[in-house]
Amino acid sequence: MANPPKGIGGLINKALRDQGLGPRVAEVDLKKRWAEIIGPDLAHYVAPESLKHGELTVTVASAVWSQEIMGMQEQLLAQIRERMHSPAVQSLRVRIGRVPAPPPEKKPLVLPPVESLPEEIRAHLAKVEDPEVREVLTRFALRYEAKKLG
């Protein structure tokens, strides 16, 4: 195996690709991360519609935005590929229509230090032999504590 998948996420992605679902996963990921990929300002005027056979169709708010996007097509495609770490998007198609408002930006959750976890939880985590599993469970516990605190 040339590049073995890393972690459970890598295994899931490999299984989805093996089942022929890679392009659909790329489309869902692109839509979910759109504002992060192209920037929140641009996301107000340009929205991903579909990704088929490497062609990304985007909806823009007006003819002016259509011209702007087509003028920066190569830059935009390069940015999408770089931020998605994938060559899934090869070309861009633009249509004019209603652009839904992007979801509000989430404030990053600040995790408390591990020491803030109750001793009982830290003791259970210390017993987990696999370091990757222990790390995932620790982050889960810290997120729970952070949400609980406010």
PDB file of C-alpha atoms in Angstrom:
ATOM      1  CA  MET A   1       0.000   0.000   0.000  1.00  0.00           C
ATOM      2  CA  ALA A   2       1.670   3.239  -1.162  1.00  0.00           C
ATOM      3  CA  ASN A   3      -0.028   5.745   1.161  1.00  0.00           C
ATOM      4  CA  PRO A   4      -1.896   3.974   3.958  1.00  0.00           C
ATOM      5  CA  PRO A   5      -4.849   5.983   5.325  1.00  0.00           C
ATOM      6  CA  LYS A   6      -4.164   7.815   8.571  1.00  0.00           C
ATOM      7  CA  GLY A   7      -6.585   7.472  11.444  1.00  0.00           C
ATOM      8  CA  ILE A   8     -10.236   6.605  11.306  1.00  0.00           C
ATOM      9  CA  GLY A   9     -11.022   9.609   9.071  1.00  0.00           C
ATOM     10  CA  GLY A  10      -8.535   8.350   6.501  1.00  0.00           C
ATOM     11  CA  LEU A  11     -10.055   4.875   6.609  1.00  0.00           C
ATOM     12  CA  ILE A  12     -13.558   6.269   6.157  1.00  0.00           C
ATOM     13  CA  ASN A  13     -12.472   8.454   3.223  1.00  0.00           C
ATOM     14  CA  LYS A  14     -10.716   5.490   1.592  1.00  0.00           C
ATOM     15  CA  ALA A  15     -13.803   3.306   2.013  1.00  0.00           C
ATOM     16  CA  LEU A  16     -16.017   6.017   0.494  1.00  0.00           C
ATOM     17  CA  ARG A  17     -13.635   6.453  -2.453  1.00  0.00           C
ATOM     18  CA  ASP A  18     -13.513   2.675  -2.937  1.00  0.00           C
ATOM     19  CA  GLN A  19     -17.320   2.694  -3.154  1.00  0.00           C
ATOM     20  CA  GLY A  20     -17.237   5.423  -5.811  1.00  0.00           C
ATOM     21  CA  LEU A  21     -18.500   8.114  -3.452  1.00  0.00           C
ATOM     22  CA  GLY A  22     -15.345  10.264  -3.524  1.00  0.00           C
ATOM     23  CA  PRO A  23     -16.802  12.970  -5.805  1.00  0.00           C
ATOM     24  CA  ARG A  24     -19.950  13.261  -3.673  1.00  0.00           C
ATOM     25  CA  VAL A  25     -17.847  13.538  -0.513  1.00  0.00           C
ATOM     26  CA  ALA A  26     -15.766  16.273  -2.177  1.00  0.00           C
ATOM     27  CA  GLU A  27     -18.959  18.168  -3.108  1.00  0.00           C
ATOM     28  CA  VAL A  28     -20.378  17.972   0.412  1.00  0.00           C
ATOM     29  CA  ASP A  29     -17.042  19.021   1.916  1.00  0.00           C
ATOM     30  CA  LEU A  30     -16.770  21.943  -0.507  1.00  0.00           C
ATOM     31  CA  LYS A  31     -20.277  23.183   0.312  1.00  0.00           C
ATOM     32  CA  LYS A  32     -19.737  22.804   4.039  1.00  0.00           C
ATOM     33  CA  ARG A  33     -16.433  24.705   3.992  1.00  0.00           C
ATOM     34  CA  TRP A  34     -17.276  27.212   1.234  1.00  0.00           C
ATOM     35  CA  ALA A  35     -17.001  30.415   3.310  1.00  0.00           C
ATOM     36  CA  GLU A  36     -13.717  29.177   4.800  1.00  0.00           C
ATOM     37  CA  ILE A  37     -12.360  28.232   1.357  1.00  0.00           C
ATOM     38  CA  ILE A  38     -13.163  31.420  -0.563  1.00  0.00           C
ATOM     39  CA  GLY A  39     -13.540  33.835   2.328  1.00  0.00           C
ATOM     40  CA  PRO A  40     -16.674  35.070   4.105  1.00  0.00           C
ATOM     41  CA  ASP A  41     -16.946  38.280   2.062  1.00  0.00           C
ATOM     42  CA  LEU A  42     -17.025  36.516  -1.297  1.00  0.00           C
ATOM     43  CA  ALA A  43     -19.331  33.803   0.071  1.00  0.00           C
ATOM     44  CA  HIS A  44     -22.118  36.405   0.354  1.00  0.00           C
ATOM     45  CA  TYR A  45     -22.166  36.752  -3.449  1.00  0.00           C
ATOM     46  CA  VAL A  46     -21.037  33.341  -4.718  1.00  0.00           C
ATOM     47  CA  ALA A  47     -22.409  29.944  -3.648  1.00  0.00           C
ATOM     48  CA  PRO A  48     -21.510  26.409  -4.730  1.00  0.00           C
ATOM     49  CA  GLU A  49     -24.343  24.617  -6.479  1.00  0.00           C
ATOM     50  CA  SER A  50     -22.931  21.302  -7.705  1.00  0.00           C
ATOM     51  CA  LEU A  51     -19.731  19.459  -8.504  1.00  0.00           C
ATOM     52  CA  LYS A  52     -20.014  17.017 -11.399  1.00  0.00           C
ATOM     53  CA  HIS A  53     -17.169  15.433 -13.343  1.00  0.00           C
ATOM     54  CA  GLY A  54     -14.727  17.990 -11.951  1.00  0.00           C
ATOM     55  CA  GLU A  55     -16.852  20.987 -12.946  1.00  0.00           C
ATOM     56  CA  LEU A  56     -17.972  23.212 -10.095  1.00  0.00           C
ATOM     57  CA  THR A  57     -21.138  25.160 -10.822  1.00  0.00           C
ATOM     58  CA  VAL A  58     -21.512  28.271  -8.698  1.00  0.00           C
ATOM     59  CA  THR A  59     -24.422  30.655  -8.397  1.00  0.00           C
ATOM     60  CA  VAL A  60     -23.615  34.356  -8.337  1.00  0.00           C
ATOM     61  CA  ALA A  61     -25.803  37.265  -7.313  1.00  0.00           C
ATOM     62  CA  SER A  62     -25.542  39.284 -10.545  1.00  0.00           C
ATOM     63  CA  ALA A  63     -23.988  39.625 -14.002  1.00  0.00           C
ATOM     64  CA  VAL A  64     -21.308  41.834 -12.474  1.00  0.00           C
ATOM     65  CA  TRP A  65     -20.361  39.047 -10.068  1.00  0.00           C
ATOM     66  CA  SER A  66     -20.368  36.588 -12.955  1.00  0.00           C
ATOM     67  CA  GLN A  67     -17.788  38.686 -14.784  1.00  0.00           C
ATOM     68  CA  GLU A  68     -15.699  39.093 -11.636  1.00  0.00           C
ATOM     69  CA  ILE A  69     -15.662  35.356 -10.914  1.00  0.00           C
ATOM     70  CA  MET A  70     -14.830  34.445 -14.504  1.00  0.00           C
ATOM     71  CA  GLY A  71     -12.005  36.985 -14.429  1.00  0.00           C
ATOM     72  CA  MET A  72     -10.504  35.393 -11.346  1.00  0.00           C
ATOM     73  CA  GLN A  73     -11.373  31.809 -12.301  1.00  0.00           C
ATOM     74  CA  GLU A  74      -7.809  30.439 -12.249  1.00  0.00           C
ATOM     75  CA  GLN A  75      -7.033  32.053  -8.882  1.00  0.00           C
ATOM     76  CA  LEU A  76     -10.284  30.762  -7.433  1.00  0.00           C
ATOM     77  CA  LEU A  77      -9.723  27.216  -8.727  1.00  0.00           C
ATOM     78  CA  ALA A  78      -6.187  27.183  -7.328  1.00  0.00           C
ATOM     79  CA  GLN A  79      -7.438  28.409  -3.951  1.00  0.00           C
ATOM     80  CA  ILE A  80     -10.194  25.788  -3.850  1.00  0.00           C
ATOM     81  CA  ARG A  81      -7.753  22.977  -4.718  1.00  0.00           C
ATOM     82  CA  GLU A  82      -5.221  24.177  -2.159  1.00  0.00           C
ATOM     83  CA  ARG A  83      -7.675  24.553   0.698  1.00  0.00           C
ATOM     84  CA  MET A  84      -9.460  21.285  -0.048  1.00  0.00           C
ATOM     85  CA  HIS A  85      -6.135  19.453  -0.514  1.00  0.00           C
ATOM     86  CA  SER A  86      -7.751  17.879  -3.565  1.00  0.00           C
ATOM     87  CA  PRO A  87      -7.750  18.237  -7.348  1.00  0.00           C
ATOM     88  CA  ALA A  88     -11.499  17.430  -7.435  1.00  0.00           C
ATOM     89  CA  VAL A  89     -12.424  20.827  -8.941  1.00  0.00           C
ATOM     90  CA  GLN A  90     -11.021  21.217 -12.465  1.00  0.00           C
ATOM     91  CA  SER A  91     -13.265  23.862 -14.003  1.00  0.00           C
ATOM     92  CA  LEU A  92     -15.809  26.481 -13.055  1.00  0.00           C
ATOM     93  CA  ARG A  93     -19.263  27.193 -14.434  1.00  0.00           C
ATOM     94  CA  VAL A  94     -21.132  30.316 -13.367  1.00  0.00           C
ATOM     95  CA  ARG A  95     -24.859  30.929 -13.326  1.00  0.00           C
ATOM     96  CA  ILE A  96     -26.783  33.950 -12.078  1.00  0.00           C
ATOM     97  CA  GLY A  97     -29.390  33.373  -9.403  1.00  0.00           C
ATOM     98  CA  ARG A  98     -30.307  33.791  -5.778  1.00  0.00           C
ATOM     99  CA  VAL A  99     -27.340  33.243  -3.486  1.00  0.00           C
ATOM    100  CA  PRO A 100     -28.340  31.937  -0.055  1.00  0.00           C
ATOM    101  CA  ALA A 101     -26.756  33.692   2.892  1.00  0.00           C
ATOM    102  CA  PRO A 102     -23.722  31.806   4.159  1.00  0.00           C
ATOM    103  CA  PRO A 103     -23.998  30.343   7.645  1.00  0.00           C
ATOM    104  CA  PRO A 104     -22.695  32.606  10.382  1.00  0.00           C
ATOM    105  CA  GLU A 105     -19.057  32.150  11.271  1.00  0.00           C
ATOM    106  CA  LYS A 106     -18.538  30.021  14.336  1.00  0.00           C
ATOM    107  CA  LYS A 107     -16.350  31.336  17.075  1.00  0.00           C
ATOM    108  CA  PRO A 108     -13.585  28.842  17.723  1.00  0.00           C
ATOM    109  CA  LEU A 109     -14.127  26.838  20.853  1.00  0.00           C
ATOM    110  CA  VAL A 110     -11.326  27.460  23.318  1.00  0.00           C
ATOM    111  CA  LEU A 111     -10.505  24.206  25.053  1.00  0.00           C
ATOM    112  CA  PRO A 112      -9.613  24.262  28.722  1.00  0.00           C
ATOM    113  CA  PRO A 113      -6.356  22.670  29.893  1.00  0.00           C
ATOM    114  CA  VAL A 114      -6.345  18.910  30.476  1.00  0.00           C
ATOM    115  CA  GLU A 115      -5.857  19.583  34.181  1.00  0.00           C
ATOM    116  CA  SER A 116      -9.394  21.028  34.288  1.00  0.00           C
ATOM    117  CA  LEU A 117     -10.875  17.589  33.630  1.00  0.00           C
ATOM    118  CA  PRO A 118     -12.092  15.762  36.711  1.00  0.00           C
ATOM    119  CA  GLU A 119      -9.468  13.389  38.137  1.00  0.00           C
ATOM    120  CA  GLU A 120     -11.716  10.390  37.464  1.00  0.00           C
ATOM    121  CA  ILE A 121     -11.872  11.187  33.723  1.00  0.00           C
ATOM    122  CA  ARG A 122      -8.116  11.817  33.516  1.00  0.00           C
ATOM    123  CA  ALA A 123      -7.517   8.465  35.216  1.00  0.00           C
ATOM    124  CA  HIS A 124      -9.731   6.671  32.663  1.00  0.00           C
ATOM    125  CA  LEU A 125      -8.010   8.456  29.788  1.00  0.00           C
ATOM    126  CA  ALA A 126      -4.595   7.454  31.130  1.00  0.00           C
ATOM    127  CA  LYS A 127      -5.630   3.797  30.844  1.00  0.00           C
ATOM    128  CA  VAL A 128      -6.311   4.064  27.092  1.00  0.00           C
ATOM    129  CA  GLU A 129      -3.305   2.408  25.444  1.00  0.00           C
ATOM    130  CA  ASP A 130      -3.665   3.684  21.881  1.00  0.00           C
ATOM    131  CA  PRO A 131      -2.313   7.270  21.809  1.00  0.00           C
ATOM    132  CA  GLU A 132      -4.522   8.335  18.882  1.00  0.00           C
ATOM    133  CA  VAL A 133      -7.677   7.047  20.559  1.00  0.00           C
ATOM    134  CA  ARG A 134      -6.592   8.624  23.866  1.00  0.00           C
ATOM    135  CA  GLU A 135      -6.067  11.983  22.095  1.00  0.00           C
ATOM    136  CA  VAL A 136      -9.494  11.866  20.418  1.00  0.00           C
ATOM    137  CA  LEU A 137     -11.225  10.971  23.689  1.00  0.00           C
ATOM    138  CA  THR A 138      -9.308  13.698  25.529  1.00  0.00           C
ATOM    139  CA  ARG A 139     -10.366  16.334  22.981  1.00  0.00           C
ATOM    140  CA  PHE A 140     -13.953  15.089  23.245  1.00  0.00           C
ATOM    141  CA  ALA A 141     -13.871  15.412  27.033  1.00  0.00           C
ATOM    142  CA  LEU A 142     -12.297  18.882  26.805  1.00  0.00           C
ATOM    143  CA  ARG A 143     -14.941  20.039  24.315  1.00  0.00           C
ATOM    144  CA  TYR A 144     -17.645  18.769  26.646  1.00  0.00           C
ATOM    145  CA  GLU A 145     -16.072  20.660  29.555  1.00  0.00           C
ATOM    146  CA  ALA A 146     -15.695  23.826  27.474  1.00  0.00           C
ATOM    147  CA  LYS A 147     -19.351  23.764  26.411  1.00  0.00           C
ATOM    148  CA  LYS A 148     -20.426  23.053  29.963  1.00  0.00           C
ATOM    149  CA  LEU A 149     -18.442  26.048  31.229  1.00  0.00           C
ATOM    150  CA  GLY A 150     -19.999  28.402  28.812  1.00  0.00           C
TER     151      GLY A 150
END
